[in-house]
XYZ file of C-alpha atoms in Angstrom:
253
model
C 2.340 -35.587 110.416
C 0.863 -38.709 112.228
C 2.596 -39.385 115.380
C 1.416 -43.402 116.094
C 1.036 -46.246 113.488
C -1.600 -48.412 114.129
C -3.337 -51.846 113.128
C -6.938 -53.214 114.311
C -7.307 -56.821 114.796
C -11.260 -58.050 115.112
C -13.128 -60.906 113.604
C -16.024 -58.536 112.420
C -15.132 -56.585 109.473
C -18.018 -53.866 109.973
C -15.998 -53.108 113.324
C -12.673 -53.036 111.606
C -14.379 -50.581 109.240
C -16.330 -48.457 111.956
C -13.123 -47.950 113.989
C -10.801 -47.296 111.074
C -13.370 -44.331 110.139
C -13.553 -43.122 113.594
C -9.770 -42.557 113.835
C -9.766 -41.222 110.443
C -12.116 -38.656 111.412
C -11.528 -37.794 114.811
C -7.994 -39.134 115.753
C -5.639 -37.447 112.834
C -2.430 -38.403 114.987
C -2.775 -42.005 113.777
C -2.257 -43.869 111.024
C -4.174 -47.015 110.272
C -1.957 -49.506 108.364
C -4.454 -52.231 108.072
C -7.076 -54.868 109.720
C -7.325 -58.388 109.657
C -9.673 -61.053 111.353
C -7.713 -63.560 112.961
C -4.779 -64.264 115.455
C -2.602 -65.535 112.442
C -3.190 -62.758 110.169
C -2.456 -60.447 113.079
C 0.839 -62.028 113.906
C 1.987 -61.590 110.433
C 0.867 -58.290 110.232
C 2.281 -57.081 113.113
C 5.798 -58.685 112.216
C 5.605 -57.153 108.961
C 5.069 -53.431 109.692
C 5.977 -52.928 112.862
C 2.781 -50.869 114.383
C 3.030 -48.658 117.352
C -0.304 -49.749 118.646
C -2.656 -52.575 118.215
C -6.391 -52.094 118.453
C -6.981 -55.597 119.655
C -10.480 -57.665 120.277
C -10.481 -60.033 122.953
C -13.142 -62.516 121.973
C -12.586 -64.009 118.412
C -12.981 -67.461 116.685
C -10.312 -70.298 117.694
C -7.868 -67.776 119.436
C -8.616 -64.839 121.245
C -6.715 -61.224 121.698
C -4.334 -62.612 124.387
C -3.304 -65.666 122.870
C -2.238 -63.490 119.951
C 0.234 -61.517 122.440
C 1.592 -64.802 123.834
C 2.858 -65.334 120.248
C 5.622 -62.668 120.867
C 8.646 -63.204 122.442
C 9.204 -59.235 122.850
C 6.056 -57.116 122.700
C 7.187 -53.487 120.959
C 3.624 -52.327 120.434
C 1.293 -50.808 122.586
C -2.504 -52.519 122.877
C -5.500 -50.747 123.110
C -8.291 -53.633 124.055
C -11.829 -53.445 122.030
C -14.179 -55.640 123.389
C -17.816 -56.327 124.121
C -17.204 -58.775 127.027
C -16.449 -57.334 130.706
C -15.525 -60.421 132.213
C -12.153 -60.744 130.173
C -9.589 -59.629 132.832
C -10.311 -55.832 133.002
C -9.331 -55.599 136.402
C -5.967 -56.785 135.534
C -6.195 -54.406 132.400
C -7.052 -51.585 134.302
C -4.331 -52.174 137.265
C -1.460 -52.137 134.422
C -2.543 -48.763 133.070
C -3.469 -50.388 129.730
C -6.448 -49.043 127.742
C -10.023 -50.884 127.010
C -12.992 -49.973 124.557
C -16.184 -51.416 125.827
C -18.055 -51.707 122.585
C -19.954 -49.746 121.642
C -17.557 -46.858 122.653
C -17.579 -43.039 122.043
C -15.484 -40.795 120.021
C -14.500 -39.252 123.351
C -13.489 -42.793 124.853
C -11.545 -43.781 121.667
C -9.538 -39.942 121.763
C -9.145 -40.495 125.348
C -7.564 -43.976 124.972
C -5.265 -42.384 121.808
C -4.019 -39.551 124.305
C -3.012 -41.948 126.757
C -1.739 -44.224 124.725
C 0.702 -41.544 123.168
C 1.544 -39.996 126.425
C 2.715 -43.233 127.954
C 4.979 -44.130 124.505
C 6.381 -40.575 125.096
C 7.108 -40.665 128.716
C 9.058 -44.724 127.962
C 12.688 -44.899 128.803
C 14.795 -47.897 127.560
C 14.648 -49.583 130.586
C 11.242 -49.077 131.622
C 9.018 -52.413 131.982
C 5.959 -51.654 129.770
C 2.374 -52.077 131.323
C 1.780 -54.728 128.965
C 4.269 -56.955 129.945
C 3.295 -56.476 133.304
C -0.386 -56.824 132.417
C 0.598 -60.564 130.483
C 2.843 -61.313 133.510
C -0.141 -61.008 135.917
C -2.486 -62.543 133.819
C -0.412 -65.850 133.838
C 0.756 -65.773 137.647
C -2.792 -64.758 139.007
C -4.211 -67.792 137.647
C -1.750 -70.481 139.098
C -1.985 -72.258 141.903
C 0.630 -70.369 143.657
C -0.547 -66.923 142.989
C 2.219 -63.950 142.125
C 1.676 -60.719 141.297
C 4.311 -58.723 139.128
C 4.906 -55.182 141.087
C 6.563 -52.683 138.444
C 9.513 -50.980 140.213
C 12.201 -48.149 138.880
C 14.514 -51.325 138.010
C 11.759 -53.791 136.566
C 9.656 -55.926 138.153
C 9.753 -58.008 141.343
C 7.696 -61.206 141.432
C 5.970 -61.617 144.855
C 3.725 -64.523 146.036
C 0.287 -62.799 147.033
C 0.401 -65.038 150.055
C 3.282 -63.042 151.333
C 1.542 -59.757 151.300
C 0.300 -58.669 154.642
C -1.273 -55.368 153.607
C -1.315 -52.321 151.363
C -1.327 -48.749 152.417
C -2.302 -45.627 150.341
C 0.058 -42.853 150.101
C -1.326 -40.721 147.517
C -0.390 -41.919 144.039
C 1.920 -44.885 145.727
C 0.991 -47.786 147.572
C 3.406 -49.128 150.121
C 3.154 -52.837 150.288
C 4.067 -54.946 153.508
C 5.231 -58.135 153.316
C 5.462 -61.397 155.896
C 9.230 -61.133 155.851
C 8.829 -57.390 157.797
C 10.270 -55.577 153.863
C 8.027 -53.364 152.208
C 7.826 -51.930 148.902
C 6.644 -48.755 147.500
C 4.879 -49.213 144.223
C 3.726 -46.192 141.701
C 0.211 -47.497 141.319
C -2.789 -46.101 143.491
C -4.239 -48.280 146.315
C -7.872 -48.527 143.868
C -5.940 -50.274 141.391
C -4.501 -52.853 143.809
C -8.235 -53.314 145.180
C -9.160 -53.948 142.051
C -6.935 -56.816 141.134
C -6.713 -58.534 144.585
C -10.121 -58.437 145.904
C -10.777 -61.704 144.078
C -7.745 -63.748 145.986
C -8.924 -62.760 149.756
C -7.878 -58.917 150.009
C -10.290 -56.518 151.629
C -10.169 -52.660 151.553
C -11.226 -51.808 155.173
C -10.290 -48.238 154.846
C -9.533 -45.920 152.478
C -6.102 -46.116 153.487
C -5.471 -49.619 153.955
C -6.098 -52.774 151.926
C -5.621 -55.975 153.908
C -4.904 -59.948 153.213
C -7.486 -61.408 154.833
C -5.415 -64.653 155.481
C -2.806 -62.639 157.396
C -5.401 -61.036 159.725
C -4.916 -62.955 163.393
C -8.078 -61.374 165.161
C -10.610 -58.171 165.211
C -10.327 -56.056 167.774
C -13.868 -54.237 168.903
C -14.402 -50.630 168.482
C -16.527 -48.056 166.563
C -15.273 -49.494 163.454
C -12.613 -51.712 165.295
C -9.113 -52.917 164.126
C -7.779 -55.977 162.083
C -4.727 -57.124 163.744
C -2.386 -58.468 161.284
C 0.684 -61.291 161.340
C 3.010 -58.227 161.258
C 1.733 -57.106 164.636
C 0.027 -54.075 162.996
C -3.608 -52.831 163.968
C -4.891 -51.604 160.769
C -8.238 -49.229 161.293
C -11.964 -50.206 160.032
C -13.880 -47.644 158.770
C -17.620 -47.727 160.428
C -18.960 -47.722 156.542
C -16.946 -50.820 155.795
C -17.443 -52.432 159.391
C -20.657 -54.461 157.844
C -19.234 -55.858 155.203
C -15.589 -56.521 156.594
C -17.294 -58.648 159.422
C -19.185 -60.811 156.818
C -16.352 -61.559 154.489
C -13.856 -62.478 157.692
C -16.413 -64.625 158.616
C -15.803 -66.726 155.876
C -12.179 -67.647 157.239
């Protein structure tokens, strides 16, 4: 008996056919309800059939896959993105624990994505915020003039201006985020994912345990690796192997 119902959205029919065949042969827990070639068809089919997961091509004529998602007031399905283009916000996708398949993908990659989707759905609670909702919010806010980041917590989302983050500190699979108002927040995401999301907005990974906002750095203290003096008064250690890249980046400010 299948565990999840799926729809495939791709403007190339041969891609739909190939993915459907792979799923039928190698992922028996998935039932493909249908495949469509456009955003409009996809919106209608998703509304009608209520799938558990949508395999969604990113780049399509007229409207892309992200625009499809914006058509829904409430997203009740998971998404596994399929794309041949790496530039489509893959950092944000990774940050929010969504899955994507970079064409051409292997059977193993497909099976892993399906299993992650199943595990995520089985672990969801009624009040939890879905990774897709966090992703869409970050897609929206990180491209605005006043950039914000959506931080998932047990009670929902906290929206925080990026410039208000002083630094992020790793605590295993969690990250503690320190703000300019001296408050901090623990988030169940590893530091690497914050690095992937925030590097393009003036953050720098100075140490295995530390990611800093260069806009919030007041000075650099010389040493073997040295220290960054932050606006909240903390001195953040800089690793020796990251020192040269850090100083090069810091000189731009």
